[in-house]
mmCIF file of C-alpha atoms in Angstrom:
data_model
loop_
_atom_site.group_PDB
_atom_site.id
_atom_site.type_symbol
_atom_site.label_atom_id
_atom_site.label_comp_id
_atom_site.label_asym_id
_atom_site.label_seq_id
_atom_site.Cartn_x
_atom_site.Cartn_y
_atom_site.Cartn_z
ATOM 1 C CA MET R 1 -26.327 -26.416 -38.717
ATOM 2 C CA GLY R 2 -23.305 -28.668 -38.196
ATOM 3 C CA ASP R 3 -21.097 -26.131 -39.966
ATOM 4 C CA ASN R 4 -22.361 -23.359 -37.670
ATOM 5 C CA LEU R 5 -21.617 -25.429 -34.566
ATOM 6 C CA TRP R 6 -18.134 -26.234 -35.877
ATOM 7 C CA GLY R 7 -17.582 -22.559 -36.639
ATOM 8 C CA ARG R 8 -18.574 -21.497 -33.110
ATOM 9 C CA THR R 9 -16.319 -24.177 -31.608
ATOM 10 C CA ILE R 10 -13.304 -22.970 -33.607
ATOM 11 C CA LYS R 11 -14.090 -19.367 -32.676
ATOM 12 C CA ASN R 12 -14.336 -20.195 -28.964
ATOM 13 C CA LEU R 13 -11.056 -22.110 -29.058
ATOM 14 C CA PHE R 14 -9.407 -19.175 -30.820
ATOM 15 C CA HIS R 15 -10.609 -16.698 -28.202
ATOM 16 C CA LYS R 16 -9.543 -19.040 -25.390
ATOM 17 C CA ARG R 17 -6.030 -19.431 -26.837
ATOM 18 C CA ARG R 18 -5.796 -15.654 -27.390
ATOM 19 C CA ALA R 19 -6.801 -15.028 -23.759
ATOM 20 C CA GLU R 20 -4.240 -17.552 -22.521
ATOM 21 C CA ASP R 21 -1.510 -15.837 -24.553
ATOM 22 C CA ASP R 22 -2.443 -12.354 -23.351
ATOM 23 C CA PRO R 23 0.565 -10.900 -21.433
ATOM 24 C CA THR R 24 -1.680 -9.558 -18.682
ATOM 25 C CA VAL R 25 -3.325 -12.942 -18.127
ATOM 26 C CA VAL R 26 0.089 -14.642 -18.182
ATOM 27 C CA PHE R 27 1.453 -12.226 -15.564
ATOM 28 C CA TRP R 28 -1.423 -12.694 -13.118
ATOM 29 C CA SER R 29 -1.470 -16.464 -13.644
ATOM 30 C CA ARG R 30 2.242 -16.721 -12.821
ATOM 31 C CA LEU R 31 2.020 -14.387 -9.838
ATOM 32 C CA LEU R 32 -1.030 -16.064 -8.312
ATOM 33 C CA GLY R 33 -0.229 -19.634 -9.267
ATOM 34 C CA TYR R 34 -3.533 -20.089 -11.099
ATOM 35 C CA ARG R 35 -5.508 -18.423 -13.864
ATOM 36 C CA PRO R 36 -7.917 -15.812 -12.429
ATOM 37 C CA THR R 37 -11.575 -16.545 -12.993
ATOM 38 C CA ASP R 38 -12.273 -12.853 -13.633
ATOM 39 C CA VAL R 39 -9.207 -11.084 -15.031
ATOM 40 C CA SER R 40 -11.097 -7.787 -15.153
ATOM 41 C CA LEU R 41 -10.939 -7.625 -11.328
ATOM 42 C CA PHE R 42 -7.155 -7.397 -11.541
ATOM 43 C CA GLU R 43 -7.314 -4.803 -14.308
ATOM 44 C CA THR R 44 -9.491 -2.710 -12.024
ATOM 45 C CA ALA R 45 -7.142 -3.365 -9.085
ATOM 46 C CA THR R 46 -4.287 -1.764 -11.022
ATOM 47 C CA THR R 47 -6.249 1.228 -12.316
ATOM 48 C CA HIS R 48 -5.517 4.476 -10.475
ATOM 49 C CA ARG R 49 -8.366 6.976 -10.273
ATOM 50 C CA SER R 50 -6.449 9.366 -12.555
ATOM 51 C CA ARG R 51 -6.653 6.731 -15.308
ATOM 52 C CA SER R 52 -10.219 5.606 -14.631
ATOM 53 C CA ASN R 53 -11.337 9.137 -15.472
ATOM 54 C CA ASN R 54 -9.994 8.505 -18.976
ATOM 55 C CA PRO R 55 -11.147 4.991 -19.950
ATOM 56 C CA LYS R 56 -10.248 5.727 -23.593
ATOM 57 C CA GLU R 57 -6.609 5.221 -22.575
ATOM 58 C CA GLY R 58 -7.279 1.481 -22.294
ATOM 59 C CA ALA R 59 -7.834 1.104 -18.564
ATOM 60 C CA SER R 60 -10.855 0.028 -16.557
ATOM 61 C CA SER R 61 -13.563 2.673 -16.242
ATOM 62 C CA GLU R 62 -13.624 1.967 -12.489
ATOM 63 C CA SER R 63 -10.747 2.912 -10.188
ATOM 64 C CA ASN R 64 -9.190 0.520 -7.679
ATOM 65 C CA GLU R 65 -10.390 2.427 -4.605
ATOM 66 C CA ARG R 66 -13.254 0.058 -3.704
ATOM 67 C CA LEU R 67 -11.008 -2.981 -4.067
ATOM 68 C CA GLU R 68 -8.365 -1.149 -2.033
ATOM 69 C CA TYR R 69 -10.866 -0.809 0.817
ATOM 70 C CA LEU R 70 -11.624 -4.535 0.688
ATOM 71 C CA GLY R 71 -7.987 -5.596 0.461
ATOM 72 C CA ASP R 72 -7.004 -3.385 3.381
ATOM 73 C CA ALA R 73 -9.430 -5.302 5.611
ATOM 74 C CA VAL R 74 -8.111 -8.699 4.482
ATOM 75 C CA ILE R 75 -4.450 -7.698 4.952
ATOM 76 C CA SER R 76 -5.129 -6.262 8.414
ATOM 77 C CA LEU R 77 -6.847 -9.455 9.576
ATOM 78 C CA VAL R 78 -4.157 -11.785 8.216
ATOM 79 C CA VAL R 79 -1.313 -9.697 9.670
ATOM 80 C CA ALA R 80 -3.098 -9.366 13.033
ATOM 81 C CA ASP R 81 -3.547 -13.149 13.195
ATOM 82 C CA ARG R 82 0.131 -13.830 12.405
ATOM 83 C CA LEU R 83 1.363 -11.297 14.959
ATOM 84 C CA TYR R 84 -0.978 -12.642 17.637
ATOM 85 C CA ARG R 85 0.413 -16.147 17.164
ATOM 86 C CA LEU R 86 4.060 -15.069 16.813
ATOM 87 C CA TYR R 87 4.260 -12.669 19.778
ATOM 88 C CA THR R 88 2.360 -14.609 22.433
ATOM 89 C CA GLY R 89 3.626 -12.517 25.351
ATOM 90 C CA LYS R 90 3.060 -9.059 23.878
ATOM 91 C CA ASN R 91 0.201 -6.719 24.755
ATOM 92 C CA GLU R 92 -2.332 -5.024 22.518
ATOM 93 C CA GLY R 93 -0.318 -1.815 22.194
ATOM 94 C CA PHE R 94 2.735 -3.653 20.854
ATOM 95 C CA LEU R 95 0.639 -5.735 18.447
ATOM 96 C CA THR R 96 -1.130 -2.642 17.114
ATOM 97 C CA ARG R 97 2.159 -0.821 16.478
ATOM 98 C CA ALA R 98 3.645 -3.936 14.900
ATOM 99 C CA ARG R 99 0.706 -4.344 12.529
ATOM 100 C CA ALA R 100 1.004 -0.684 11.483
ATOM 101 C CA LYS R 101 4.606 -1.300 10.401
ATOM 102 C CA VAL R 102 3.693 -4.350 8.321
ATOM 103 C CA VAL R 103 0.679 -2.826 6.557
ATOM 104 C CA CYS R 104 2.206 0.630 6.019
ATOM 105 C CA ARG R 105 2.244 2.021 2.482
ATOM 106 C CA GLU R 106 6.046 2.096 2.446
ATOM 107 C CA HIS R 107 6.220 -1.683 2.788
ATOM 108 C CA LEU R 108 3.336 -2.286 0.378
ATOM 109 C CA ASN R 109 5.008 0.007 -2.178
ATOM 110 C CA ASP R 110 8.183 -2.092 -1.887
ATOM 111 C CA VAL R 111 6.245 -5.345 -2.317
ATOM 112 C CA ALA R 112 4.472 -3.998 -5.404
ATOM 113 C CA HIS R 113 7.860 -3.360 -7.014
ATOM 114 C CA GLU R 114 9.355 -6.670 -5.851
ATOM 115 C CA ILE R 115 6.644 -8.853 -7.380
ATOM 116 C CA GLY R 116 5.982 -6.805 -10.521
ATOM 117 C CA VAL R 117 2.579 -5.320 -9.707
ATOM 118 C CA ALA R 118 3.969 -1.778 -9.969
ATOM 119 C CA GLU R 119 4.756 -2.319 -13.660
ATOM 120 C CA HIS R 120 1.084 -3.068 -14.346
ATOM 121 C CA VAL R 121 -0.385 -0.046 -12.541
ATOM 122 C CA MET R 122 -2.217 2.253 -14.948
ATOM 123 C CA LYS R 123 -2.239 5.937 -14.044
ATOM 124 C CA GLY R 124 -3.038 9.170 -15.813
ATOM 125 C CA LYS R 125 -0.420 11.185 -17.629
ATOM 126 C CA GLY R 126 1.534 13.501 -15.364
ATOM 127 C CA VAL R 127 0.923 11.455 -12.199
ATOM 128 C CA ARG R 128 4.228 10.787 -10.487
ATOM 129 C CA ASP R 129 5.142 7.301 -9.293
ATOM 130 C CA ASN R 130 5.423 8.405 -5.652
ATOM 131 C CA ALA R 131 2.139 10.315 -5.619
ATOM 132 C CA ASP R 132 -0.305 9.095 -2.956
ATOM 133 C CA ASN R 133 1.479 5.725 -2.644
ATOM 134 C CA ILE R 134 -0.281 4.471 -5.755
ATOM 135 C CA PHE R 135 1.642 1.181 -5.831
ATOM 136 C CA GLY R 136 0.939 0.341 -2.192
ATOM 137 C CA ASN R 137 -2.717 1.159 -2.759
ATOM 138 C CA ALA R 138 -2.701 -1.112 -5.805
ATOM 139 C CA MET R 139 -1.300 -3.957 -3.668
ATOM 140 C CA GLU R 140 -4.265 -3.623 -1.322
ATOM 141 C CA ALA R 141 -6.611 -3.617 -4.312
ATOM 142 C CA VAL R 142 -4.975 -6.751 -5.737
ATOM 143 C CA VAL R 143 -5.630 -8.543 -2.439
ATOM 144 C CA GLY R 144 -9.247 -7.392 -2.696
ATOM 145 C CA ALA R 145 -9.398 -8.777 -6.227
ATOM 146 C CA VAL R 146 -8.027 -12.158 -5.103
ATOM 147 C CA TYR R 147 -10.637 -12.245 -2.333
ATOM 148 C CA LEU R 148 -13.514 -11.614 -4.752
ATOM 149 C CA ASP R 149 -12.100 -13.956 -7.384
ATOM 150 C CA GLN R 150 -11.123 -16.927 -5.199
ATOM 151 C CA GLY R 151 -12.323 -16.332 -1.631
ATOM 152 C CA PHE R 152 -10.692 -15.588 1.706
ATOM 153 C CA GLU R 153 -8.360 -18.614 1.914
ATOM 154 C CA LYS R 154 -6.599 -17.787 -1.369
ATOM 155 C CA ALA R 155 -6.441 -14.092 -0.454
ATOM 156 C CA ALA R 156 -4.953 -14.916 2.951
ATOM 157 C CA LEU R 157 -2.374 -17.215 1.354
ATOM 158 C CA PHE R 158 -1.401 -14.443 -1.092
ATOM 159 C CA VAL R 159 -0.913 -12.014 1.805
ATOM 160 C CA GLU R 160 1.141 -14.570 3.750
ATOM 161 C CA GLU R 161 3.432 -15.356 0.815
ATOM 162 C CA LYS R 162 3.836 -11.954 -0.854
ATOM 163 C CA ILE R 163 3.385 -9.361 1.911
ATOM 164 C CA VAL R 164 4.162 -10.988 5.258
ATOM 165 C CA GLY R 165 6.676 -13.730 4.485
ATOM 166 C CA ASP R 166 8.237 -16.114 6.986
ATOM 167 C CA ASP R 167 8.753 -15.360 10.689
ATOM 168 C CA PHE R 168 12.271 -14.001 10.087
ATOM 169 C CA ARG R 169 11.043 -11.443 7.558
ATOM 170 C CA LEU R 170 8.045 -10.542 9.697
ATOM 171 C CA LYS R 171 10.250 -9.860 12.734
ATOM 172 C CA LYS R 172 12.525 -7.631 10.636
ATOM 173 C CA LEU R 173 9.509 -5.608 9.536
ATOM 174 C CA VAL R 174 8.269 -5.286 13.107
ATOM 175 C CA GLU R 175 11.643 -4.293 14.539
ATOM 176 C CA ARG R 176 12.553 -1.661 11.962
ATOM 177 C CA GLU R 177 12.247 1.992 12.916
ATOM 178 C CA VAL R 178 9.732 3.996 10.921
ATOM 179 C CA ASP R 179 11.277 7.169 9.508
ATOM 180 C CA PHE R 180 8.335 9.585 9.646
ATOM 181 C CA LYS R 181 10.466 12.586 8.713
ATOM 182 C CA SER R 182 11.562 11.007 5.422
ATOM 183 C CA ARG R 183 8.030 9.879 4.738
ATOM 184 C CA LEU R 184 6.714 13.400 5.277
ATOM 185 C CA LEU R 185 9.389 14.896 3.031
ATOM 186 C CA GLU R 186 8.565 12.380 0.275
ATOM 187 C CA TYR R 187 4.886 13.234 0.592
ATOM 188 C CA ALA R 188 5.685 16.955 0.474
ATOM 189 C CA ASP R 189 7.845 16.492 -2.623
ATOM 190 C CA ALA R 190 5.101 14.566 -4.405
ATOM 191 C CA HIS R 191 2.542 17.286 -3.624
ATOM 192 C CA HIS R 192 4.863 20.280 -4.119
ATOM 193 C CA LEU R 193 4.736 21.379 -0.482
ATOM 194 C CA HIS R 194 7.476 23.231 1.407
ATOM 195 C CA VAL R 195 8.199 21.704 4.834
ATOM 196 C CA VAL R 196 10.310 23.214 7.607
ATOM 197 C CA PHE R 197 11.293 21.574 10.913
ATOM 198 C CA ASP R 198 11.802 24.218 13.623
ATOM 199 C CA ILE R 199 13.229 23.445 17.067
ATOM 200 C CA ILE R 200 11.252 25.962 19.108
ATOM 201 C CA ASP R 201 12.303 24.883 22.607
ATOM 202 C CA ASP R 202 15.447 23.417 24.166
ATOM 203 C CA HIS R 203 14.979 22.730 27.860
ATOM 204 C CA TYR R 204 17.834 21.592 30.100
ATOM 205 C CA ASP R 205 17.038 19.800 33.350
ATOM 206 C CA SER R 206 20.015 20.176 35.704
ATOM 207 C CA ALA R 207 18.594 17.615 38.131
ATOM 208 C CA THR R 208 18.776 14.841 35.547
ATOM 209 C CA ASP R 209 21.452 16.438 33.354
ATOM 210 C CA SER R 210 19.266 15.972 30.292
ATOM 211 C CA HIS R 211 17.699 18.011 27.486
ATOM 212 C CA SER R 212 14.225 17.958 26.034
ATOM 213 C CA TYR R 213 13.351 19.499 22.705
ATOM 214 C CA VAL R 214 10.160 20.659 21.019
ATOM 215 C CA CYS R 215 9.927 20.587 17.234
ATOM 216 C CA ARG R 216 7.292 22.387 15.185
ATOM 217 C CA VAL R 217 6.516 21.446 11.585
ATOM 218 C CA VAL R 218 5.570 24.266 9.240
ATOM 219 C CA VAL R 219 4.009 23.428 5.865
ATOM 220 C CA ASP R 220 3.844 26.189 3.254
ATOM 221 C CA GLY R 221 4.244 28.781 5.988
ATOM 222 C CA ARG R 222 1.526 27.318 8.247
ATOM 223 C CA PRO R 223 2.329 25.634 11.588
ATOM 224 C CA ILE R 224 0.736 22.169 11.463
ATOM 225 C CA ALA R 225 1.927 20.197 14.491
ATOM 226 C CA GLN R 226 4.551 20.077 17.214
ATOM 227 C CA ALA R 227 5.954 17.419 19.526
ATOM 228 C CA ALA R 228 8.615 16.892 22.165
ATOM 229 C CA GLY R 229 11.534 14.469 22.355
ATOM 230 C CA LYS R 230 14.633 13.638 24.378
ATOM 231 C CA ASN R 231 16.780 14.721 21.428
ATOM 232 C CA LYS R 232 16.264 16.759 18.265
ATOM 233 C CA ARG R 233 15.815 13.706 16.064
ATOM 234 C CA SER R 234 13.121 12.108 18.219
ATOM 235 C CA ALA R 235 11.302 15.459 18.438
ATOM 236 C CA GLN R 236 11.393 15.816 14.643
ATOM 237 C CA GLN R 237 10.169 12.252 14.149
ATOM 238 C CA ALA R 238 7.271 12.730 16.568
ATOM 239 C CA ALA R 239 6.286 16.046 14.970
ATOM 240 C CA ALA R 240 6.510 14.538 11.477
ATOM 241 C CA LYS R 241 4.250 11.648 12.531
ATOM 242 C CA LYS R 242 1.632 14.085 13.847
ATOM 243 C CA THR R 243 1.872 16.190 10.689
ATOM 244 C CA LEU R 244 1.352 13.184 8.428
ATOM 245 C CA GLY R 245 -1.782 12.338 10.372
ATOM 246 C CA VAL R 246 -3.154 15.863 9.992
ATOM 247 C CA VAL R 247 -2.304 16.092 6.284
ATOM 248 C CA LYS R 248 -3.736 12.674 5.365
ATOM 249 C CA THR R 249 -6.926 13.297 7.349
ATOM 250 C CA ALA R 250 -7.403 16.541 5.406
ATOM 251 C CA GLN R 251 -6.738 14.697 2.156
ATOM 252 C CA LYS R 252 -9.381 12.064 2.907
ATOM 253 C CA LYS R 253 -11.943 14.775 3.625
ATOM 254 C CA GLN R 254 -11.195 16.396 0.262
ATOM 255 C CA LYS R 255 -11.862 13.087 -1.542
ATOM 256 C CA LYS R 256 -15.355 12.763 -0.025
#
């Protein structure tokens, strides 16, 4: 009986040492500053749905979409709290627009690459890196995993340190101009769509000596949205923003 107990002890120590030496465990431990209680949460957080459909490839059988939903809520709350405290004289409209810039997929994609999460994302063969912002989505899922593994305080600290940063970085994120036209073109490229920006109206007001323009966005031959602006660029940006909203709403409906 003593030999069996000794054998089990040696076996458990061996498995523990093997887990500690696992590159995946080492990565998450270094990134988080502690060893995750449930490493499988982080494996799921970095599993794109295209890979979860093929669990034989070594990924989790569950995609990161549920964790993404959870992480999105945590990030939004933490960012909203920071902005509320930083911009004490600003109204709700400003704070809402500011939060959108901080939590946008473009920024989350960048963070995923900066801290190494992107290298651990598992996706199906043939899925391009810029498809559906898979790295930004994975960042949200990682936050969700931290929340389930360690609770809200640890998750909030992770968001503060990795996504938001200090006040200087946060202000830079808030003050930057969002390039909706480039974002739409990147989305179109990833999904093999043909996008055209047409200026369909150029109105000159002699009383104010100013122009106003209307831009229409056509996707694969179909008019999707149009918007006006004081110059061609602002009209294109406004139309691109509307088009992205229409396209992503349609995409969400297809997933349901």
